[in-house]
PDB file of C-alpha atoms and ligand atoms in Angstrom:
ATOM      1  CA  ASN I   1       0.000   0.000   0.000  1.00 78.00           C
ATOM      2  CA  VAL I   2       1.882   2.982  -1.391  1.00 78.00           C
ATOM      3  CA  THR I   3      -0.158   5.746   0.242  1.00 80.00           C
ATOM      4  CA  GLY I   4       0.371   4.030   3.594  1.00 82.00           C
ATOM      5  CA  VAL I   5       4.146   3.910   3.140  1.00 83.00           C
ATOM      6  CA  VAL I   6       4.246   7.546   2.055  1.00 84.00           C
ATOM      7  CA  SER I   7       2.217   8.667   5.023  1.00 87.00           C
ATOM      8  CA  VAL I   8       4.384   6.674   7.451  1.00 89.00           C
ATOM      9  CA  ALA I   9       7.482   8.253   5.888  1.00 89.00           C
ATOM     10  CA  ARG I  10       5.889  11.669   6.327  1.00 89.00           C
ATOM     11  CA  ASP I  11       5.033  10.897   9.940  1.00 91.00           C
ATOM     12  CA  ILE I  12       8.631   9.913  10.621  1.00 91.00           C
ATOM     13  CA  ARG I  13       9.906  13.066   8.943  1.00 92.00           C
ATOM     14  CA  GLU I  14       7.555  15.217  11.026  1.00 92.00           C
ATOM     15  CA  LEU I  15       8.612  13.427  14.195  1.00 93.00           C
ATOM     16  CA  LYS I  16      12.280  13.995  13.355  1.00 94.00           C
ATOM     17  CA  GLU I  17      11.593  17.664  12.728  1.00 93.00           C
ATOM     18  CA  LYS I  18       9.802  18.002  16.054  1.00 94.00           C
ATOM     19  CA  GLU I  19      12.707  16.318  17.818  1.00 93.00           C
ATOM     20  CA  LEU I  20      15.158  18.742  16.230  1.00 93.00           C
ATOM     21  CA  ASN I  21      12.965  21.677  17.206  1.00 93.00           C
ATOM     22  CA  LEU I  22      12.783  20.421  20.761  1.00 92.00           C
ATOM     23  CA  GLU I  23      16.553  20.017  20.890  1.00 91.00           C
ATOM     24  CA  ALA I  24      16.978  23.556  19.537  1.00 91.00           C
ATOM     25  CA  SER I  25      14.656  25.040  22.162  1.00 91.00           C
ATOM     26  CA  ARG I  26      16.452  23.122  24.895  1.00 86.00           C
ATOM     27  CA  ASN I  27      19.747  24.585  23.768  1.00 85.00           C
ATOM     28  CA  MET I  28      18.222  28.046  23.589  1.00 87.00           C
ATOM     29  CA  LEU I  29      16.888  27.651  27.134  1.00 85.00           C
ATOM     30  CA  ARG I  30      20.338  26.626  28.277  1.00 82.00           C
ATOM     31  CA  VAL I  31      21.917  29.697  26.684  1.00 83.00           C
ATOM     32  CA  LEU I  32      19.284  31.928  28.284  1.00 86.00           C
ATOM     33  CA  ALA I  33      19.833  30.331  31.677  1.00 83.00           C
ATOM     34  CA  ALA I  34      23.586  30.820  31.346  1.00 81.00           C
ATOM     35  CA  ARG I  35      23.109  34.476  30.499  1.00 85.00           C
ATOM     36  CA  ARG I  36      20.691  34.995  33.383  1.00 86.00           C
ATOM     37  CA  ASP I  37      23.161  33.332  35.751  1.00 83.00           C
ATOM     38  CA  SER I  38      26.078  35.457  34.715  1.00 84.00           C
ATOM     39  CA  ALA I  39      23.966  38.623  34.996  1.00 88.00           C
ATOM     40  CA  ARG I  40      22.980  37.534  38.476  1.00 88.00           C
ATOM     41  CA  GLU I  41      26.589  36.882  39.462  1.00 85.00           C
ATOM     42  CA  GLU I  42      27.588  40.346  38.218  1.00 86.00           C
ATOM     43  CA  GLU I  43      24.772  41.904  40.225  1.00 89.00           C
ATOM     44  CA  ARG I  44      25.757  39.991  43.360  1.00 89.00           C
ATOM     45  CA  LYS I  45      29.332  41.105  42.948  1.00 85.00           C
ATOM     46  CA  ARG I  46      28.254  44.737  42.681  1.00 88.00           C
ATOM     47  CA  ILE I  47      25.907  44.603  45.681  1.00 90.00           C
ATOM     48  CA  ALA I  48      28.501  42.770  47.784  1.00 87.00           C
ATOM     49  CA  ARG I  49      31.121  45.374  46.953  1.00 85.00           C
ATOM     50  CA  GLU I  50      28.777  48.228  47.757  1.00 88.00           C
ATOM     51  CA  ILE I  51      27.646  46.746  51.063  1.00 89.00           C
ATOM     52  CA  HIS I  52      31.208  46.002  52.009  1.00 84.00           C
ATOM     53  CA  ASP I  53      32.739  49.315  50.955  1.00 87.00           C
ATOM     54  CA  GLU I  54      30.027  51.882  51.678  1.00 89.00           C
ATOM     55  CA  LEU I  55      28.480  50.446  54.816  1.00 91.00           C
ATOM     56  CA  GLY I  56      31.835  49.213  56.054  1.00 89.00           C
ATOM     57  CA  GLN I  57      33.405  52.653  55.763  1.00 90.00           C
ATOM     58  CA  MET I  58      30.525  54.445  57.444  1.00 93.00           C
ATOM     59  CA  LEU I  59      30.526  52.017  60.338  1.00 94.00           C
ATOM     60  CA  THR I  60      34.259  52.389  60.750  1.00 93.00           C
ATOM     61  CA  ALA I  61      33.912  56.186  60.805  1.00 94.00           C
ATOM     62  CA  PHE I  62      31.118  55.888  63.347  1.00 95.00           C
ATOM     63  CA  ARG I  63      33.231  53.632  65.537  1.00 95.00           C
ATOM     64  CA  LEU I  64      36.123  56.098  65.447  1.00 95.00           C
ATOM     65  CA  ASP I  65      33.855  58.955  66.527  1.00 95.00           C
ATOM     66  CA  VAL I  66      32.481  57.004  69.466  1.00 96.00           C
ATOM     67  CA  ALA I  67      35.989  56.021  70.500  1.00 95.00           C
ATOM     68  CA  THR I  68      36.981  59.711  70.422  1.00 95.00           C
ATOM     69  CA  LEU I  69      33.903  60.610  72.462  1.00 94.00           C
ATOM     70  CA  LYS I  70      34.827  58.007  75.036  1.00 95.00           C
ATOM     71  CA  PHE I  71      38.387  59.295  75.181  1.00 94.00           C
ATOM     72  CA  GLU I  72      37.311  62.956  75.584  1.00 93.00           C
ATOM     73  CA  HIS I  73      34.445  62.560  78.051  1.00 93.00           C
ATOM     74  CA  GLY I  74      34.729  59.093  79.505  1.00 91.00           C
ATOM     75  CA  THR I  75      37.292  59.967  82.166  1.00 92.00           C
ATOM     76  CA  LYS I  76      34.938  62.611  83.652  1.00 93.00           C
ATOM     77  CA  ASP I  77      31.885  60.359  83.660  1.00 93.00           C
ATOM     78  CA  PRO I  78      32.170  56.564  83.984  1.00 94.00           C
ATOM     79  CA  ALA I  79      28.541  56.139  82.787  1.00 95.00           C
ATOM     80  CA  ILE I  80      29.461  57.806  79.480  1.00 94.00           C
ATOM     81  CA  ALA I  81      32.552  55.607  79.202  1.00 95.00           C
ATOM     82  CA  GLN I  82      30.411  52.535  79.682  1.00 96.00           C
ATOM     83  CA  ARG I  83      27.777  53.611  77.142  1.00 95.00           C
ATOM     84  CA  CYS I  84      30.485  54.437  74.598  1.00 96.00           C
ATOM     85  CA  GLN I  85      32.101  51.051  75.145  1.00 96.00           C
ATOM     86  CA  LYS I  86      28.755  49.353  74.556  1.00 97.00           C
ATOM     87  CA  LEU I  87      28.305  51.321  71.314  1.00 97.00           C
ATOM     88  CA  ILE I  88      31.774  50.340  70.153  1.00 97.00           C
ATOM     89  CA  GLU I  89      31.022  46.681  70.763  1.00 97.00           C
ATOM     90  CA  MET I  90      27.712  46.914  68.923  1.00 97.00           C
ATOM     91  CA  THR I  91      29.442  48.599  66.019  1.00 96.00           C
ATOM     92  CA  ASP I  92      32.035  45.829  65.886  1.00 96.00           C
ATOM     93  CA  GLN I  93      29.257  43.265  65.755  1.00 96.00           C
ATOM     94  CA  THR I  94      27.475  45.182  63.008  1.00 95.00           C
ATOM     95  CA  ILE I  95      30.698  45.402  60.991  1.00 93.00           C
ATOM     96  CA  GLN I  96      31.015  41.646  61.310  1.00 91.00           C
ATOM     97  CA  VAL I  97      27.418  41.139  60.134  1.00 92.00           C
ATOM     98  CA  VAL I  98      28.017  43.394  57.138  1.00 91.00           C
ATOM     99  CA  ARG I  99      31.131  41.403  56.263  1.00 88.00           C
ATOM    100  CA  ASN I 100      29.230  38.138  56.529  1.00 86.00           C
ATOM    101  CA  ILE I 101      26.403  39.369  54.314  1.00 88.00           C
ATOM    102  CA  ALA I 102      28.842  40.609  51.691  1.00 87.00           C
ATOM    103  CA  SER I 103      30.771  37.322  51.787  1.00 83.00           C
ATOM    104  CA  ALA I 104      27.617  35.264  51.477  1.00 82.00           C
ATOM    105  CA  LEU I 105      26.629  37.242  48.386  1.00 84.00           C
ATOM    106  CA  ARG I 106      30.010  37.007  46.808  1.00 81.00           C
ATOM    107  CA  PRO I 107      33.018  35.688  48.705  1.00 79.00           C
ATOM    108  CA  ALA I 108      36.052  37.900  48.166  1.00 75.00           C
ATOM    109  CA  SER I 109      38.022  34.678  48.076  1.00 74.00           C
ATOM    110  CA  LEU I 110      36.382  33.864  44.744  1.00 77.00           C
ATOM    111  CA  ASP I 111      38.608  36.520  43.214  1.00 77.00           C
ATOM    112  CA  MET I 112      41.648  34.902  44.825  1.00 78.00           C
ATOM    113  CA  GLY I 113      41.301  31.630  42.968  1.00 80.00           C
ATOM    114  CA  MET I 114      39.485  28.362  43.268  1.00 83.00           C
ATOM    115  CA  SER I 115      41.439  26.889  46.193  1.00 85.00           C
ATOM    116  CA  ALA I 116      41.012  29.952  48.387  1.00 86.00           C
ATOM    117  CA  ALA I 117      37.305  30.112  47.641  1.00 87.00           C
ATOM    118  CA  LEU I 118      36.712  26.434  48.434  1.00 91.00           C
ATOM    119  CA  GLU I 119      38.765  26.683  51.618  1.00 91.00           C
ATOM    120  CA  TRP I 120      36.634  29.606  52.739  1.00 90.00           C
ATOM    121  CA  LEU I 121      33.433  27.717  51.922  1.00 91.00           C
ATOM    122  CA  ALA I 122      34.505  24.505  53.677  1.00 95.00           C
ATOM    123  CA  ASN I 123      35.668  26.368  56.737  1.00 94.00           C
ATOM    124  CA  GLU I 124      32.519  28.468  56.928  1.00 91.00           C
ATOM    125  CA  PHE I 125      30.360  25.343  56.561  1.00 94.00           C
ATOM    126  CA  GLN I 126      32.181  23.497  59.318  1.00 96.00           C
ATOM    127  CA  ILE I 127      31.890  26.405  61.751  1.00 94.00           C
ATOM    128  CA  ARG I 128      28.217  26.984  60.944  1.00 91.00           C
ATOM    129  CA  THR I 129      27.027  23.366  61.021  1.00 94.00           C
ATOM    130  CA  GLY I 130      29.527  21.494  63.173  1.00 95.00           C
ATOM    131  CA  VAL I 131      29.799  18.871  60.411  1.00 96.00           C
ATOM    132  CA  GLU I 132      33.412  18.033  59.693  1.00 97.00           C
ATOM    133  CA  CYS I 133      34.359  19.223  56.230  1.00 97.00           C
ATOM    134  CA  ARG I 134      37.516  17.945  54.549  1.00 97.00           C
ATOM    135  CA  LEU I 135      38.929  19.471  51.436  1.00 95.00           C
ATOM    136  CA  HIS I 136      41.314  17.686  49.064  1.00 94.00           C
ATOM    137  CA  ILE I 137      42.488  19.834  46.232  1.00 89.00           C
ATOM    138  CA  GLY I 138      45.065  18.513  43.819  1.00 80.00           C
ATOM    139  CA  PRO I 139      48.004  20.700  42.835  1.00 70.00           C
ATOM    140  CA  SER I 140      47.895  23.259  40.010  1.00 65.00           C
ATOM    141  CA  LEU I 141      44.143  23.782  40.091  1.00 68.00           C
ATOM    142  CA  ASP I 142      44.174  27.533  39.733  1.00 63.00           C
ATOM    143  CA  GLY I 143      43.855  27.628  35.960  1.00 73.00           C
ATOM    144  CA  PHE I 144      40.077  28.075  36.158  1.00 80.00           C
ATOM    145  CA  THR I 145      38.370  30.846  34.255  1.00 81.00           C
ATOM    146  CA  GLU I 146      36.116  33.128  36.279  1.00 81.00           C
ATOM    147  CA  GLU I 147      33.043  31.463  34.767  1.00 82.00           C
ATOM    148  CA  GLN I 148      34.347  28.055  35.798  1.00 84.00           C
ATOM    149  CA  SER I 149      35.317  29.024  39.319  1.00 85.00           C
ATOM    150  CA  THR I 150      31.974  30.675  39.900  1.00 87.00           C
ATOM    151  CA  ALA I 151      30.118  27.592  38.631  1.00 88.00           C
ATOM    152  CA  VAL I 152      32.242  25.208  40.705  1.00 90.00           C
ATOM    153  CA  PHE I 153      31.788  27.417  43.741  1.00 90.00           C
ATOM    154  CA  ARG I 154      27.999  27.553  43.355  1.00 90.00           C
ATOM    155  CA  ILE I 155      27.836  23.775  42.824  1.00 94.00           C
ATOM    156  CA  VAL I 156      29.763  23.126  46.034  1.00 95.00           C
ATOM    157  CA  GLN I 157      27.696  25.742  47.845  1.00 93.00           C
ATOM    158  CA  GLU I 158      24.382  24.124  46.828  1.00 93.00           C
ATOM    159  CA  SER I 159      25.686  20.636  47.649  1.00 96.00           C
ATOM    160  CA  LEU I 160      26.785  21.749  51.100  1.00 95.00           C
ATOM    161  CA  THR I 161      23.455  23.462  51.698  1.00 93.00           C
ATOM    162  CA  ASN I 162      21.738  20.157  50.925  1.00 95.00           C
ATOM    163  CA  VAL I 163      24.077  18.307  53.275  1.00 96.00           C
ATOM    164  CA  ALA I 164      23.287  20.778  56.047  1.00 94.00           C
ATOM    165  CA  ARG I 165      19.537  20.585  55.413  1.00 93.00           C
ATOM    166  CA  TYR I 166      18.917  16.891  54.804  1.00 95.00           C
ATOM    167  CA  ALA I 167      21.879  14.592  55.227  1.00 96.00           C
ATOM    168  CA  GLN I 168      22.376  14.490  59.010  1.00 96.00           C
ATOM    169  CA  ALA I 169      25.958  13.696  58.138  1.00 97.00           C
ATOM    170  CA  ARG I 170      28.943  13.556  60.435  1.00 97.00           C
ATOM    171  CA  GLN I 171      31.424  14.288  57.725  1.00 97.00           C
ATOM    172  CA  VAL I 172      31.610  15.671  54.224  1.00 98.00           C
ATOM    173  CA  GLU I 173      34.513  15.481  51.839  1.00 98.00           C
ATOM    174  CA  ILE I 174      35.153  17.731  48.868  1.00 97.00           C
ATOM    175  CA  SER I 175      37.761  16.650  46.389  1.00 95.00           C
ATOM    176  CA  LEU I 176      38.901  18.229  43.187  1.00 92.00           C
ATOM    177  CA  ARG I 177      41.497  16.692  40.925  1.00 89.00           C
ATOM    178  CA  GLU I 178      42.688  16.539  37.345  1.00 87.00           C
ATOM    179  CA  THR I 179      41.847  13.500  35.242  1.00 87.00           C
ATOM    180  CA  ALA I 180      42.296  12.700  31.553  1.00 85.00           C
ATOM    181  CA  GLU I 181      38.792  14.015  30.740  1.00 81.00           C
ATOM    182  CA  GLY I 182      39.001  17.189  32.790  1.00 87.00           C
ATOM    183  CA  TYR I 183      38.587  18.276  36.374  1.00 89.00           C
ATOM    184  CA  ALA I 184      36.710  15.828  38.536  1.00 92.00           C
ATOM    185  CA  MET I 185      34.972  17.115  41.610  1.00 94.00           C
ATOM    186  CA  THR I 186      33.194  15.094  44.272  1.00 97.00           C
ATOM    187  CA  ILE I 187      31.169  16.251  47.254  1.00 98.00           C
ATOM    188  CA  LYS I 188      30.523  13.216  49.376  1.00 98.00           C
ATOM    189  CA  ASP I 189      28.710  12.956  52.709  1.00 98.00           C
ATOM    190  CA  ASP I 190      28.163  10.050  55.095  1.00 97.00           C
ATOM    191  CA  GLY I 191      24.581  11.027  55.853  1.00 97.00           C
ATOM    192  CA  LYS I 192      21.233   9.343  55.332  1.00 97.00           C
ATOM    193  CA  GLY I 193      21.155   9.401  51.543  1.00 96.00           C
ATOM    194  CA  PHE I 194      18.070   9.488  49.290  1.00 96.00           C
ATOM    195  CA  ASP I 195      16.667   8.111  46.062  1.00 94.00           C
ATOM    196  CA  PRO I 196      17.725  10.491  43.257  1.00 92.00           C
ATOM    197  CA  ASP I 197      15.006   9.132  40.946  1.00 89.00           C
ATOM    198  CA  GLY I 198      12.361  10.014  43.504  1.00 88.00           C
ATOM    199  CA  VAL I 199      13.002  13.768  43.555  1.00 85.00           C
ATOM    200  CA  ARG I 200      12.867  14.579  39.861  1.00 73.00           C
ATOM    201  CA  GLY I 201      11.014  17.749  38.967  1.00 68.00           C
ATOM    202  CA  ARG I 202      10.277  18.887  42.500  1.00 70.00           C
ATOM    203  CA  SER I 203      13.174  21.122  43.386  1.00 76.00           C
ATOM    204  CA  PHE I 204      15.799  23.276  41.782  1.00 80.00           C
ATOM    205  CA  GLY I 205      19.039  22.688  43.649  1.00 87.00           C
ATOM    206  CA  LEU I 206      20.111  19.508  41.890  1.00 90.00           C
ATOM    207  CA  VAL I 207      18.675  20.760  38.593  1.00 85.00           C
ATOM    208  CA  GLY I 208      20.754  23.920  38.975  1.00 85.00           C
ATOM    209  CA  ILE I 209      23.878  21.857  39.651  1.00 90.00           C
ATOM    210  CA  ARG I 210      23.269  19.863  36.476  1.00 89.00           C
ATOM    211  CA  GLU I 211      22.637  23.002  34.398  1.00 85.00           C
ATOM    212  CA  ARG I 212      25.833  24.672  35.608  1.00 87.00           C
ATOM    213  CA  ALA I 213      27.857  21.584  34.765  1.00 90.00           C
ATOM    214  CA  LEU I 214      26.252  21.305  31.310  1.00 87.00           C
ATOM    215  CA  MET I 215      26.990  24.963  30.614  1.00 83.00           C
ATOM    216  CA  LEU I 216      30.668  24.239  31.129  1.00 85.00           C
ATOM    217  CA  GLY I 217      30.391  21.269  28.796  1.00 87.00           C
ATOM    218  CA  GLY I 218      30.593  18.852  31.716  1.00 91.00           C
ATOM    219  CA  ASP I 219      28.297  16.387  33.393  1.00 91.00           C
ATOM    220  CA  VAL I 220      26.995  15.348  36.819  1.00 94.00           C
ATOM    221  CA  ARG I 221      26.207  12.082  38.520  1.00 94.00           C
ATOM    222  CA  ILE I 222      24.291  11.868  41.787  1.00 95.00           C
ATOM    223  CA  ASP I 223      25.212   8.721  43.603  1.00 96.00           C
ATOM    224  CA  SER I 224      22.936   8.095  46.574  1.00 96.00           C
ATOM    225  CA  ARG I 225      20.743   5.479  48.195  1.00 95.00           C
ATOM    226  CA  PRO I 226      18.735   5.699  51.402  1.00 95.00           C
ATOM    227  CA  GLY I 227      21.047   4.842  54.271  1.00 94.00           C
ATOM    228  CA  GLU I 228      24.246   5.129  52.248  1.00 94.00           C
ATOM    229  CA  GLY I 229      25.242   8.770  52.054  1.00 96.00           C
ATOM    230  CA  THR I 230      25.380  10.923  48.967  1.00 97.00           C
ATOM    231  CA  ALA I 231      28.046  11.733  46.412  1.00 98.00           C
ATOM    232  CA  VAL I 232      27.662  14.502  43.855  1.00 97.00           C
ATOM    233  CA  GLU I 233      30.205  13.905  41.111  1.00 96.00           C
ATOM    234  CA  VAL I 234      30.946  16.569  38.539  1.00 95.00           C
ATOM    235  CA  VAL I 235      33.243  16.389  35.544  1.00 93.00           C
ATOM    236  CA  ILE I 236      34.337  19.683  34.023  1.00 89.00           C
ATOM    237  CA  PRO I 237      36.301  19.587  30.793  1.00 87.00           C
ATOM    238  CA  PHE I 238      39.425  21.718  30.533  1.00 81.00           C
ATOM    239  CA  PRO I 239      38.786  25.067  28.877  1.00 69.00           C
ATOM    240  CA  HIS I 240      39.502  25.039  25.099  1.00 60.00           C
ATOM    241  CA  GLY I 241      38.932  21.280  25.143  1.00 56.00           C
ATOM    242  CA  GLY I 242      41.603  18.636  25.295  1.00 50.00           C
ATOM    243  CA  ARG I 243      44.240  18.254  27.952  1.00 52.00           C
ATOM    244  CA  ARG I 244      45.446  21.173  29.918  1.00 49.00           C
ATOM    245  CA  LEU I 245      49.047  22.034  29.114  1.00 47.00           C
ATOM    246  CA  ALA I 246      51.413  21.446  32.004  1.00 45.00           C
ATOM    247  CA  ALA I 247      52.157  24.741  33.744  1.00 40.00           C
TER     248      ALA I 247
HETATM  249  N1  ATP C   1      23.108  15.317  50.619  1.00 75.49           N
HETATM  250  C1  ATP C   1      21.812  14.921  50.705  1.00 75.49           C
HETATM  251  N2  ATP C   1      21.427  14.022  51.647  1.00 75.49           N
HETATM  252  C2  ATP C   1      20.137  13.610  51.730  1.00 75.49           C
HETATM  253  N3  ATP C   1      19.156  14.035  50.920  1.00 75.49           N
HETATM  254  C3  ATP C   1      19.469  14.926  49.957  1.00 75.49           C
HETATM  255  C4  ATP C   1      20.806  15.415  49.790  1.00 75.49           C
HETATM  256  N4  ATP C   1      20.819  16.261  48.736  1.00 75.49           N
HETATM  257  C5  ATP C   1      19.556  16.304  48.273  1.00 75.49           C
HETATM  258  N5  ATP C   1      18.727  15.512  48.993  1.00 75.49           N
HETATM  259  C6  ATP C   1      17.298  15.270  48.734  1.00 75.49           C
HETATM  260  O1  ATP C   1      17.027  15.631  47.398  1.00 75.49           O
HETATM  261  C7  ATP C   1      16.000  16.586  47.343  1.00 75.49           C
HETATM  262  C8  ATP C   1      16.249  17.535  46.203  1.00 75.49           C
HETATM  263  O2  ATP C   1      17.346  18.394  46.456  1.00 75.49           O
HETATM  264  P1  ATP C   1      17.410  19.811  45.740  1.00 75.49           P
HETATM  265  O3  ATP C   1      18.643  20.508  46.179  1.00 75.49           O
HETATM  266  O4  ATP C   1      17.220  19.581  44.278  1.00 75.49           O
HETATM  267  O5  ATP C   1      16.110  20.556  46.255  1.00 75.49           O
HETATM  268  P2  ATP C   1      15.793  21.196  47.686  1.00 75.49           P
HETATM  269  O6  ATP C   1      17.061  21.335  48.467  1.00 75.49           O
HETATM  270  O7  ATP C   1      14.690  20.403  48.296  1.00 75.49           O
HETATM  271  O8  ATP C   1      15.241  22.612  47.297  1.00 75.49           O
HETATM  272  P3  ATP C   1      16.104  23.820  46.703  1.00 75.49           P
HETATM  273  O9  ATP C   1      17.526  23.348  46.538  1.00 75.49           O
HETATM  274  O10 ATP C   1      15.438  24.090  45.388  1.00 75.49           O
HETATM  275  O11 ATP C   1      15.975  24.888  47.703  1.00 75.49           O
HETATM  276  C9  ATP C   1      15.973  17.222  48.704  1.00 75.49           C
HETATM  277  O12 ATP C   1      14.700  17.709  49.034  1.00 75.49           O
HETATM  278  C10 ATP C   1      16.391  16.081  49.619  1.00 75.49           C
HETATM  279  O13 ATP C   1      15.279  15.284  49.930  1.00 75.49           O
HETATM  280 MG1   MG C   2      18.824  22.141  47.676  1.00 75.49          MG
END
């Protein structure tokens, strides 16, 4: 039946076309997401700098004035000395809060290279959660572009947030090393684990991790089972493809 064959051929062609269109829109979405992310990072950087510089300077000036006040009038009146001291302590605390907010938005260490940024993150996490956080970074890992370091940083940040929220872990280990295919990064906890197939489409953390890795031309594997901890494994190809030249 010739008409039948022709119509099946047409159906297949239409299906193929639809598949290609779908693939094209997926890629377009990915490009849009990448652009939105980098705009957001720029904005964070700007806000962090402003909070840090402007607020920081004003608070420092304020602190100096109170210290002067205490020096000039405190000896005559111990109550004034005490009030001034209290104000100085409150200002110090506020300066610390401002620093923390700025760092959370955009760690200054991110501009000092990958290792410094990850050390800051691991240390911060350990202090905040009490979960032991070990960091193994292979040598010569500072050849990351800014786009790469930001993506790696945000991936580790989201993974650690998940560990803090859900894992009930005692320990988490972050490792980053060079392999033949590119950089390999693992964030592994010894917590309660989960079924990765069971969470599809409900939340954005793991999806975001995957998108960031794909944007860099890499890939992600979530290795977890209830009762067996979780490992997030990311492979990031070297920039410009191929092997990185020895430094
Ligand atoms: N390290 C982990 N240990 C145990 N469970 C985890 C871990 N990481 C993720 N999960 C589980 O996977 C789910 C999905 O994580 P995901 O980061 O995608 O979303 P979320 O954290 O729930 O929300 P969002 O990240 O969008 O704020 C979590 O709700 C949690 O049940
Ligand atoms: Mg999450």
